[in-house]
PDB file of C-alpha atoms in Angstrom:
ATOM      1  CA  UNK A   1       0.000   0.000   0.000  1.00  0.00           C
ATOM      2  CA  UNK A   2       1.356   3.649  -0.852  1.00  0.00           C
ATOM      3  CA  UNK A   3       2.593   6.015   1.343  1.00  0.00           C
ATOM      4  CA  UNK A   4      -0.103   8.302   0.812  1.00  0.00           C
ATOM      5  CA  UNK A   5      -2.985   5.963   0.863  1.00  0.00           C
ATOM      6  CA  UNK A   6      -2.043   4.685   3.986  1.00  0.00           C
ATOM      7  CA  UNK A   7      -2.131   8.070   5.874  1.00  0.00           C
ATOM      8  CA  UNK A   8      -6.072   8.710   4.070  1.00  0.00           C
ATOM      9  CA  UNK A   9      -7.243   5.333   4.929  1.00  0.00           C
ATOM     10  CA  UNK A  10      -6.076   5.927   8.790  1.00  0.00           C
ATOM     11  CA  UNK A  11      -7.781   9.942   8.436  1.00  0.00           C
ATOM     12  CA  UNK A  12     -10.817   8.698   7.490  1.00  0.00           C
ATOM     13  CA  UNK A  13     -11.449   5.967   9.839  1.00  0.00           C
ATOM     14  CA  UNK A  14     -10.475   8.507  12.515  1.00  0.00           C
ATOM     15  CA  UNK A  15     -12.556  11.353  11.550  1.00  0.00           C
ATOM     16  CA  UNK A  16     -15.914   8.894  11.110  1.00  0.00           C
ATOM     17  CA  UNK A  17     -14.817   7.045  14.951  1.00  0.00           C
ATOM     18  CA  UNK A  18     -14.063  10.645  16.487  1.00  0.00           C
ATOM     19  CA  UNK A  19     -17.221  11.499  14.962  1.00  0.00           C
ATOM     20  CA  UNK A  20     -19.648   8.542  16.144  1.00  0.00           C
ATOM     21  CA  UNK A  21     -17.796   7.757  18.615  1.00  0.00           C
ATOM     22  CA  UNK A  22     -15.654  10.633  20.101  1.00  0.00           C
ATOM     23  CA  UNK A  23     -12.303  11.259  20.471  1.00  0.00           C
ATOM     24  CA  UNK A  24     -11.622   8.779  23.019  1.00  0.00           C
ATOM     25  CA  UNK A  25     -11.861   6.069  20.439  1.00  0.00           C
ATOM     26  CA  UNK A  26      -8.503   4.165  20.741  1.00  0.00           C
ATOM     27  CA  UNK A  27      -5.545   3.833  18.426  1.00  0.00           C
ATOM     28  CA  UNK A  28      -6.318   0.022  18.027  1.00  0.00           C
ATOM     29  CA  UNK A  29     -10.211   1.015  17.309  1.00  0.00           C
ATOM     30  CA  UNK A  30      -8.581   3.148  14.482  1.00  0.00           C
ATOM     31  CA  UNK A  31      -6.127   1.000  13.164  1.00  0.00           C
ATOM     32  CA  UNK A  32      -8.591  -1.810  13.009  1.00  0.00           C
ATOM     33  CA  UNK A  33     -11.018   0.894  10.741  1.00  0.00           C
ATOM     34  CA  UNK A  34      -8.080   1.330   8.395  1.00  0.00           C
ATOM     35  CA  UNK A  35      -6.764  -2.284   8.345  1.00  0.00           C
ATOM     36  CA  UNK A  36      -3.044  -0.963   9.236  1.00  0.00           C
ATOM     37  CA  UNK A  37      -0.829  -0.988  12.135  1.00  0.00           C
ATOM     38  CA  UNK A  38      -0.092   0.773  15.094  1.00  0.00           C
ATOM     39  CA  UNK A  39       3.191   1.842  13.846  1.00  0.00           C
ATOM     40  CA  UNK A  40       1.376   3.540  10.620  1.00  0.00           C
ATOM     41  CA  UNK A  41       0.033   6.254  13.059  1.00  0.00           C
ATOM     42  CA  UNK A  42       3.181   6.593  14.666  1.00  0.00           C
ATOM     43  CA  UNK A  43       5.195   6.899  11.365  1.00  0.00           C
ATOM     44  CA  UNK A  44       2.410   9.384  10.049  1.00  0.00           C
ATOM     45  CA  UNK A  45       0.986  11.660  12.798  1.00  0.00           C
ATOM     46  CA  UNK A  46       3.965  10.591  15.691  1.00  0.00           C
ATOM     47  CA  UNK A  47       0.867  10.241  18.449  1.00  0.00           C
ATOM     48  CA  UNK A  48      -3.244  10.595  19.024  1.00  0.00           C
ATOM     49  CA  UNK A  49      -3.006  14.357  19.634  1.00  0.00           C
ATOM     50  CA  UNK A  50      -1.519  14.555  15.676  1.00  0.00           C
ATOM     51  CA  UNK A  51      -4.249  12.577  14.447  1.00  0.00           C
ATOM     52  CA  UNK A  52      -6.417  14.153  15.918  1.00  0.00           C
ATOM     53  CA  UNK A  53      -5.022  17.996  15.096  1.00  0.00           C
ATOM     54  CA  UNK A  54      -4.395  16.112  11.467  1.00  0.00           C
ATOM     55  CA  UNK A  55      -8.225  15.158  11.263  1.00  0.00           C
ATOM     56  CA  UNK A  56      -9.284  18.456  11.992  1.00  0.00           C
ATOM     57  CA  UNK A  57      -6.405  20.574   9.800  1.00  0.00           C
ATOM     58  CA  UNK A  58      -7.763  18.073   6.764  1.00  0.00           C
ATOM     59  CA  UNK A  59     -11.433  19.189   6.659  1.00  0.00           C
ATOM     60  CA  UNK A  60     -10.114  23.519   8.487  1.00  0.00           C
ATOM     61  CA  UNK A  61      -7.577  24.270   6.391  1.00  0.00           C
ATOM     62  CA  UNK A  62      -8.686  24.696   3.626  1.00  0.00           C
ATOM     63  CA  UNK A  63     -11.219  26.927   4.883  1.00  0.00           C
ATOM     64  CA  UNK A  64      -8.902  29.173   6.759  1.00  0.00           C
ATOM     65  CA  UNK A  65      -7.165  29.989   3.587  1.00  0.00           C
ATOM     66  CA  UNK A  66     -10.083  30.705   1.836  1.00  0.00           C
ATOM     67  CA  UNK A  67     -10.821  32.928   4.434  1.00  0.00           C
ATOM     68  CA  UNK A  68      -7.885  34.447   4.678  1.00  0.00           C
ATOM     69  CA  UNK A  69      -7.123  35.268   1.056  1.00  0.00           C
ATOM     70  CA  UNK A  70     -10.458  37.281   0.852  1.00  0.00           C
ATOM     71  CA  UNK A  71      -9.632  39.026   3.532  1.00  0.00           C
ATOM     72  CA  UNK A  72      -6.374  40.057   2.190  1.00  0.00           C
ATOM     73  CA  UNK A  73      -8.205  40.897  -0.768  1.00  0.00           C
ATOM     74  CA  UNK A  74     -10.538  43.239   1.258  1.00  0.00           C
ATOM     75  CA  UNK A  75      -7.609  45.316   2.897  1.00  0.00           C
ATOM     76  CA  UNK A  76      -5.640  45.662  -0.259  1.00  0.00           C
ATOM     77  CA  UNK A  77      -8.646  46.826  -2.059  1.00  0.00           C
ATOM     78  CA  UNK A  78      -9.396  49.282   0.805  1.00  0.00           C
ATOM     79  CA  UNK A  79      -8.507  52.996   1.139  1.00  0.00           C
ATOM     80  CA  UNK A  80      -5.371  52.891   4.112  1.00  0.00           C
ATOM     81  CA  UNK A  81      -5.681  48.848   4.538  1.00  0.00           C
ATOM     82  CA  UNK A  82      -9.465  49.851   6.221  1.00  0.00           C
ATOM     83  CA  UNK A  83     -12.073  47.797   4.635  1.00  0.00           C
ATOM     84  CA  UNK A  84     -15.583  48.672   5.700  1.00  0.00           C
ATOM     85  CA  UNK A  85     -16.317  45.936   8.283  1.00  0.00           C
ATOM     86  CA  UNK A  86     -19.298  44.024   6.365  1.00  0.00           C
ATOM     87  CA  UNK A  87     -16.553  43.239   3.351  1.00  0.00           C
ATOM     88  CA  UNK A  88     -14.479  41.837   6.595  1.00  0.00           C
ATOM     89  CA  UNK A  89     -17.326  39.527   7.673  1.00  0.00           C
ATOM     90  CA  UNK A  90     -18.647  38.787   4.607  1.00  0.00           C
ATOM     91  CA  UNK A  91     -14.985  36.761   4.264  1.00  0.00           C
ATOM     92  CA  UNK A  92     -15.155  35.299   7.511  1.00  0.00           C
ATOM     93  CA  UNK A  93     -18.673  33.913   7.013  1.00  0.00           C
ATOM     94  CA  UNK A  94     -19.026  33.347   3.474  1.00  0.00           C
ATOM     95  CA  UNK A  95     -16.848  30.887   3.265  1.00  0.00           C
ATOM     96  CA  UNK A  96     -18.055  28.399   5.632  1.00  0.00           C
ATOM     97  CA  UNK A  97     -21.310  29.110   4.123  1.00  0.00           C
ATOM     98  CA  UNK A  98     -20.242  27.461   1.001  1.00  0.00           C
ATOM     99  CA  UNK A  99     -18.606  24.837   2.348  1.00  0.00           C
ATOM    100  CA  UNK A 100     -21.183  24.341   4.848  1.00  0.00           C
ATOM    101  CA  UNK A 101     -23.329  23.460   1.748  1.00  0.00           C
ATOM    102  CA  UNK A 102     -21.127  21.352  -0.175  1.00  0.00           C
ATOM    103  CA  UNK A 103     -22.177  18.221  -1.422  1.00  0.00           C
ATOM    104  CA  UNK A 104     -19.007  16.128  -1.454  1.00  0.00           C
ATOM    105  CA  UNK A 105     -19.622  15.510   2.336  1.00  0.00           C
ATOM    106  CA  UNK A 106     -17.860  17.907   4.209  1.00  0.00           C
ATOM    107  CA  UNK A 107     -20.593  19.188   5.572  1.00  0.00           C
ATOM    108  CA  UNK A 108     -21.420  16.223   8.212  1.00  0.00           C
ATOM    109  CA  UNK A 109     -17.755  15.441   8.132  1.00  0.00           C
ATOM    110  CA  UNK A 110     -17.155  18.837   9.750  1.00  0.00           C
ATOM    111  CA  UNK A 111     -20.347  19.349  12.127  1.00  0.00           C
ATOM    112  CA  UNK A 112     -20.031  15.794  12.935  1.00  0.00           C
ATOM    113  CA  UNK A 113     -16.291  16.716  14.635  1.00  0.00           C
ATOM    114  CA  UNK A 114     -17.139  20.378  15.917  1.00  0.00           C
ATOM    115  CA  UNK A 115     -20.272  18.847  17.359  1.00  0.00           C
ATOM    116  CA  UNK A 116     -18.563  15.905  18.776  1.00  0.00           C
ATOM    117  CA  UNK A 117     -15.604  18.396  20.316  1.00  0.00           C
ATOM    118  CA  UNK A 118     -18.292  20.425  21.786  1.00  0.00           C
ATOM    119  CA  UNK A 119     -20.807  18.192  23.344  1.00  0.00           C
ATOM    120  CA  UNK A 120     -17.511  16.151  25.008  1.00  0.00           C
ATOM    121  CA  UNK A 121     -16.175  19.532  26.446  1.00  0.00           C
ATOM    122  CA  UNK A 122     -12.687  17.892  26.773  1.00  0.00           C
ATOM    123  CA  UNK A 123     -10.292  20.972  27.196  1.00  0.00           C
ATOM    124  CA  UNK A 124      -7.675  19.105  25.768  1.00  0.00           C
ATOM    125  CA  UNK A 125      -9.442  18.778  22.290  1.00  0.00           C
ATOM    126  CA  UNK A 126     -11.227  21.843  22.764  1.00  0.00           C
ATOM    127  CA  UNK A 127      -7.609  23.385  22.290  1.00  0.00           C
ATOM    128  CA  UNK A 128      -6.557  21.159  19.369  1.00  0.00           C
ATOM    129  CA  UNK A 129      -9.467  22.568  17.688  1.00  0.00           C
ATOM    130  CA  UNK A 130      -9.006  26.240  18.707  1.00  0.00           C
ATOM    131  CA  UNK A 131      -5.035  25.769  17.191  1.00  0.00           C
ATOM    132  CA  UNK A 132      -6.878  25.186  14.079  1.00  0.00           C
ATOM    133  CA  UNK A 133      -8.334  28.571  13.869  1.00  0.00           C
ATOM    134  CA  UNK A 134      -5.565  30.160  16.196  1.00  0.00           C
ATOM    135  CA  UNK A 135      -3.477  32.662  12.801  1.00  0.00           C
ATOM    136  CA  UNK A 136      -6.774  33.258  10.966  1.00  0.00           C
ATOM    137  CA  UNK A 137      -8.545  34.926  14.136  1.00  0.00           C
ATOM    138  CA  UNK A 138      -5.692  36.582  14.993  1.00  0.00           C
ATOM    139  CA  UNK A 139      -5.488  38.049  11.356  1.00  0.00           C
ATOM    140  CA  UNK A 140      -8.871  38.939  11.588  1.00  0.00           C
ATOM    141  CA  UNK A 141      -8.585  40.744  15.075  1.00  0.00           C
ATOM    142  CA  UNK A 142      -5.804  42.726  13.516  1.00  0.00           C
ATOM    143  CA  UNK A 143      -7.743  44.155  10.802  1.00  0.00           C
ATOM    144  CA  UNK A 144     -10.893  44.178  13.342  1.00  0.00           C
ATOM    145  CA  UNK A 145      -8.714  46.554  15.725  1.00  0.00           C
ATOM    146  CA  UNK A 146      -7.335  48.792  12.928  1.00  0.00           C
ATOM    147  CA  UNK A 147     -10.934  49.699  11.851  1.00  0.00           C
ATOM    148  CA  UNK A 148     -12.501  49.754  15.239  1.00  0.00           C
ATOM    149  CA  UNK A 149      -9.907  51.669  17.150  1.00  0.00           C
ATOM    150  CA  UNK A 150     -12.585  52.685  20.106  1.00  0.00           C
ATOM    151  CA  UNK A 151     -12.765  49.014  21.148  1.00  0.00           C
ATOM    152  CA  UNK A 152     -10.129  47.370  23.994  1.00  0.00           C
ATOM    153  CA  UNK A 153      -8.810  44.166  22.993  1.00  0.00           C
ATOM    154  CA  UNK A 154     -11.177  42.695  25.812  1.00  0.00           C
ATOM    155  CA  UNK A 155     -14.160  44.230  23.767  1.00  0.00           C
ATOM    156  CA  UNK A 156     -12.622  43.228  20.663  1.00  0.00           C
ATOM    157  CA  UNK A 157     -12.197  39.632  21.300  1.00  0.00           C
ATOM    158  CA  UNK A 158     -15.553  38.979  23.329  1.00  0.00           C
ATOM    159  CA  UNK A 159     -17.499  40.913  20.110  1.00  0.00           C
ATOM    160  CA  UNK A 160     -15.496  38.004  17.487  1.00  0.00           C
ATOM    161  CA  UNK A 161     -16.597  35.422  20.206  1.00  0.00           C
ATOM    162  CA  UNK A 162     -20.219  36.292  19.980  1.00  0.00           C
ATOM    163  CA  UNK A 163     -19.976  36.996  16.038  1.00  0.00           C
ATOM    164  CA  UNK A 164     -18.685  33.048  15.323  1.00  0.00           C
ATOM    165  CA  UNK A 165     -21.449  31.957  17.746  1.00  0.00           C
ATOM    166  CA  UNK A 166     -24.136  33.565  16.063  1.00  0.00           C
ATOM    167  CA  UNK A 167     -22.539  32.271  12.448  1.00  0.00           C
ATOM    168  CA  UNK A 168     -21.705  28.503  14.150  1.00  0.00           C
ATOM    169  CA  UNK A 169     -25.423  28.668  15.313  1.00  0.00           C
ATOM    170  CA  UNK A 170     -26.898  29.714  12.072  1.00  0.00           C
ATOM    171  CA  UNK A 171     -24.989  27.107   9.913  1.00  0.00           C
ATOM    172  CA  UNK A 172     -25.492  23.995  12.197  1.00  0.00           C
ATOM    173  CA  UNK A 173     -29.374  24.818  13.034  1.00  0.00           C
ATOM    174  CA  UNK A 174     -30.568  26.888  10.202  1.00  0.00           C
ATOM    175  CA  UNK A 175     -34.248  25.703  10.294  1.00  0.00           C
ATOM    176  CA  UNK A 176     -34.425  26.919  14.087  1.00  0.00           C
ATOM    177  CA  UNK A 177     -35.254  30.861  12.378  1.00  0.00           C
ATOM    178  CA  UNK A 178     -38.070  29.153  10.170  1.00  0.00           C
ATOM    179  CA  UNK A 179     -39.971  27.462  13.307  1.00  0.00           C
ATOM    180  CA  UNK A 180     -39.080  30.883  15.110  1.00  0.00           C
ATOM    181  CA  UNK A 181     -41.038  32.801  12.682  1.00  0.00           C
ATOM    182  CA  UNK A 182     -43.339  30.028  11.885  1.00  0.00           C
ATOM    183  CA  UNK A 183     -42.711  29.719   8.186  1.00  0.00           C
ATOM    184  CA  UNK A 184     -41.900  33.319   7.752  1.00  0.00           C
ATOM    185  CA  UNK A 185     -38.036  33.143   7.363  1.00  0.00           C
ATOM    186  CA  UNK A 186     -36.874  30.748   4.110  1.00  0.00           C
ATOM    187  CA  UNK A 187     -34.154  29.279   6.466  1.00  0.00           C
ATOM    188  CA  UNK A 188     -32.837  27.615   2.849  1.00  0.00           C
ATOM    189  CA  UNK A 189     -32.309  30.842   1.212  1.00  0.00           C
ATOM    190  CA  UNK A 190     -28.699  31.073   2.838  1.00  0.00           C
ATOM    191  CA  UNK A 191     -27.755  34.370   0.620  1.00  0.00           C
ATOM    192  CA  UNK A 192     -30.370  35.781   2.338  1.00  0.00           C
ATOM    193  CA  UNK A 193     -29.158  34.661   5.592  1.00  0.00           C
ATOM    194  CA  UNK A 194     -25.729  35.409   5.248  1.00  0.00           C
ATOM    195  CA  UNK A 195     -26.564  39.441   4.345  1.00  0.00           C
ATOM    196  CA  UNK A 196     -28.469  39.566   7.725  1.00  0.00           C
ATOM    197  CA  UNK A 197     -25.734  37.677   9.634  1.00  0.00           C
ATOM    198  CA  UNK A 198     -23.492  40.328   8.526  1.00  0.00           C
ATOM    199  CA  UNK A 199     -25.600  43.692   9.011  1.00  0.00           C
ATOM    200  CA  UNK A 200     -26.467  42.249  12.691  1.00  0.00           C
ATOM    201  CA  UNK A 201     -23.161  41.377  13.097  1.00  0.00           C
ATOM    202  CA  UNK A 202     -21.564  44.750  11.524  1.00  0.00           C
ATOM    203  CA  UNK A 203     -23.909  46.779  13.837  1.00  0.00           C
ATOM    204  CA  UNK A 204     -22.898  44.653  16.853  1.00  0.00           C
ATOM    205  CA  UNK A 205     -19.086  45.927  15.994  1.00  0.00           C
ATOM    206  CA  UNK A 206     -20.275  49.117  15.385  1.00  0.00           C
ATOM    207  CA  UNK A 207     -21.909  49.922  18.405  1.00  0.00           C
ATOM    208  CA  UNK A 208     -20.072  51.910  21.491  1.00  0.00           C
ATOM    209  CA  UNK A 209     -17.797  50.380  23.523  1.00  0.00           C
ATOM    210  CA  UNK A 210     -19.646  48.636  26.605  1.00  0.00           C
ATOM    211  CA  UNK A 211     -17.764  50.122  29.450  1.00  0.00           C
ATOM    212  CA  UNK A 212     -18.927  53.865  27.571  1.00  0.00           C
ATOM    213  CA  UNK A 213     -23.073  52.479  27.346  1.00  0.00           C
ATOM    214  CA  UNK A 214     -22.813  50.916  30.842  1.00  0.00           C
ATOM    215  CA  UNK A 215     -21.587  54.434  32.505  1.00  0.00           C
ATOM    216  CA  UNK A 216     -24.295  56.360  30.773  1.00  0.00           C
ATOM    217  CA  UNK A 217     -27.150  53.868  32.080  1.00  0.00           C
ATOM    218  CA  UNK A 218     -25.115  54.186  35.345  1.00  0.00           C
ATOM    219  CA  UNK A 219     -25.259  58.510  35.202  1.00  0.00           C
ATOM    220  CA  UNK A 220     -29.170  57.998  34.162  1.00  0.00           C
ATOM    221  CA  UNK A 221     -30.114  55.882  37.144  1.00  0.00           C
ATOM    222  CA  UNK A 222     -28.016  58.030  39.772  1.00  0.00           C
ATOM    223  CA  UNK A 223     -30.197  61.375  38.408  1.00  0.00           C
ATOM    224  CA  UNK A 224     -33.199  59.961  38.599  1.00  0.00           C
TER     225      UNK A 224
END
């Protein structure tokens, strides 16, 4: 057996066992999947924690550069390296949108493993996972902080925190809007979606910093 198709038989038994069921599968659980050896791992991904970062960097990657190179594209394009911060989260969610909807099976491939790291709560894999995104969100918190200079870095971060949640939440559980608004919302109509994800999400950037709202409700209470 090639080199090559050794290491893709043992990443996709371990991505469908991490997936069904979780990442304490064993080695021997995977190796069995694959039909190799113990030392095939070893010689490929050195331990568990590779295979598992390797599982993860197969289905992220590529999705991280996508993301990336728009976003590039958006400050080179831009007047002083400042793109107007829709064109910044259009390439952070866009992306995942189309890949989200691909139908060569990355779709349950990847919500199957996010889903699996998140329902397990295991810190340890919770971090492998976060290394996967680790460069892109800084990149993105750079050009965030350039065009938002009113916002701390605490205020920075905790607004990119709540701007994947609400784009995690509306890719994994997209039909939740349509029961919400009993038919109203097309939950399918993901263009649509996606332009509303980012004026919601633009405004949420936009708005003053919380420590500035927080001392005016403060001065309004303490006149009344």
């Amino acid at each position: 057996m090639a080199t090559g198709d050794t290491r893709l038989k043992i990443l996709d038994a371990a991505e469908k066992l991490f997936s069904t069921e979780g990442f304490g599968t064993s080695l021997r659980a995977v190796t069995g999947a694959a039909g190799v050896n113990i030392a095939a791992v070893n010689y490929h991904f050195g331990c568990k924690d590779g295979l598992v970062s390797a599982v993860f960097a197969r289905r992220l990657g590529p999705l991280n550069e996508e993301r990336r190179s728009l976003l590039e594209s958006a400050v080179a394009r831009a007047k002083h390296g400042h793109p107007p911060i829709e064109a910044v989260l259009e390439s952070l969610i866009r992306p995942a949108v189309d890949r989200w909807g691909a139908s060569d099976g990355q779709l349950s491939s990847i919500a199957g493993l996010l889903g699996r790291a998140h329902s397990e709560n295991d810190p340890h894999v919770r971090r492998l996972v976060f290394e996967q995104f680790a460069t892109t969100t800084r990149r993105y918190c750079e050009v965030l902080a350039s065009i938002l200079p009113d916002l701390d870095d605490a205020e920075l971060y905790t607004r990119f925190h709540f701007a994947i949640a609400a784009m995690a939440t509306t890719l994994v559980d997209p039909e939740r809007v349509g029961l919400l608004s009993d038919g109203l919302v097309d939950a399918r109509d993901m263009d649509t979606m996606v332009a509303r994800l980012v004026s919601f999400l633009a405004g949420g950037f936009l708005a003053p910093p919380t420590a500035v709202v927080a001392s005016a409700s403060v001065a309004k209470r303490s006149a009344k």
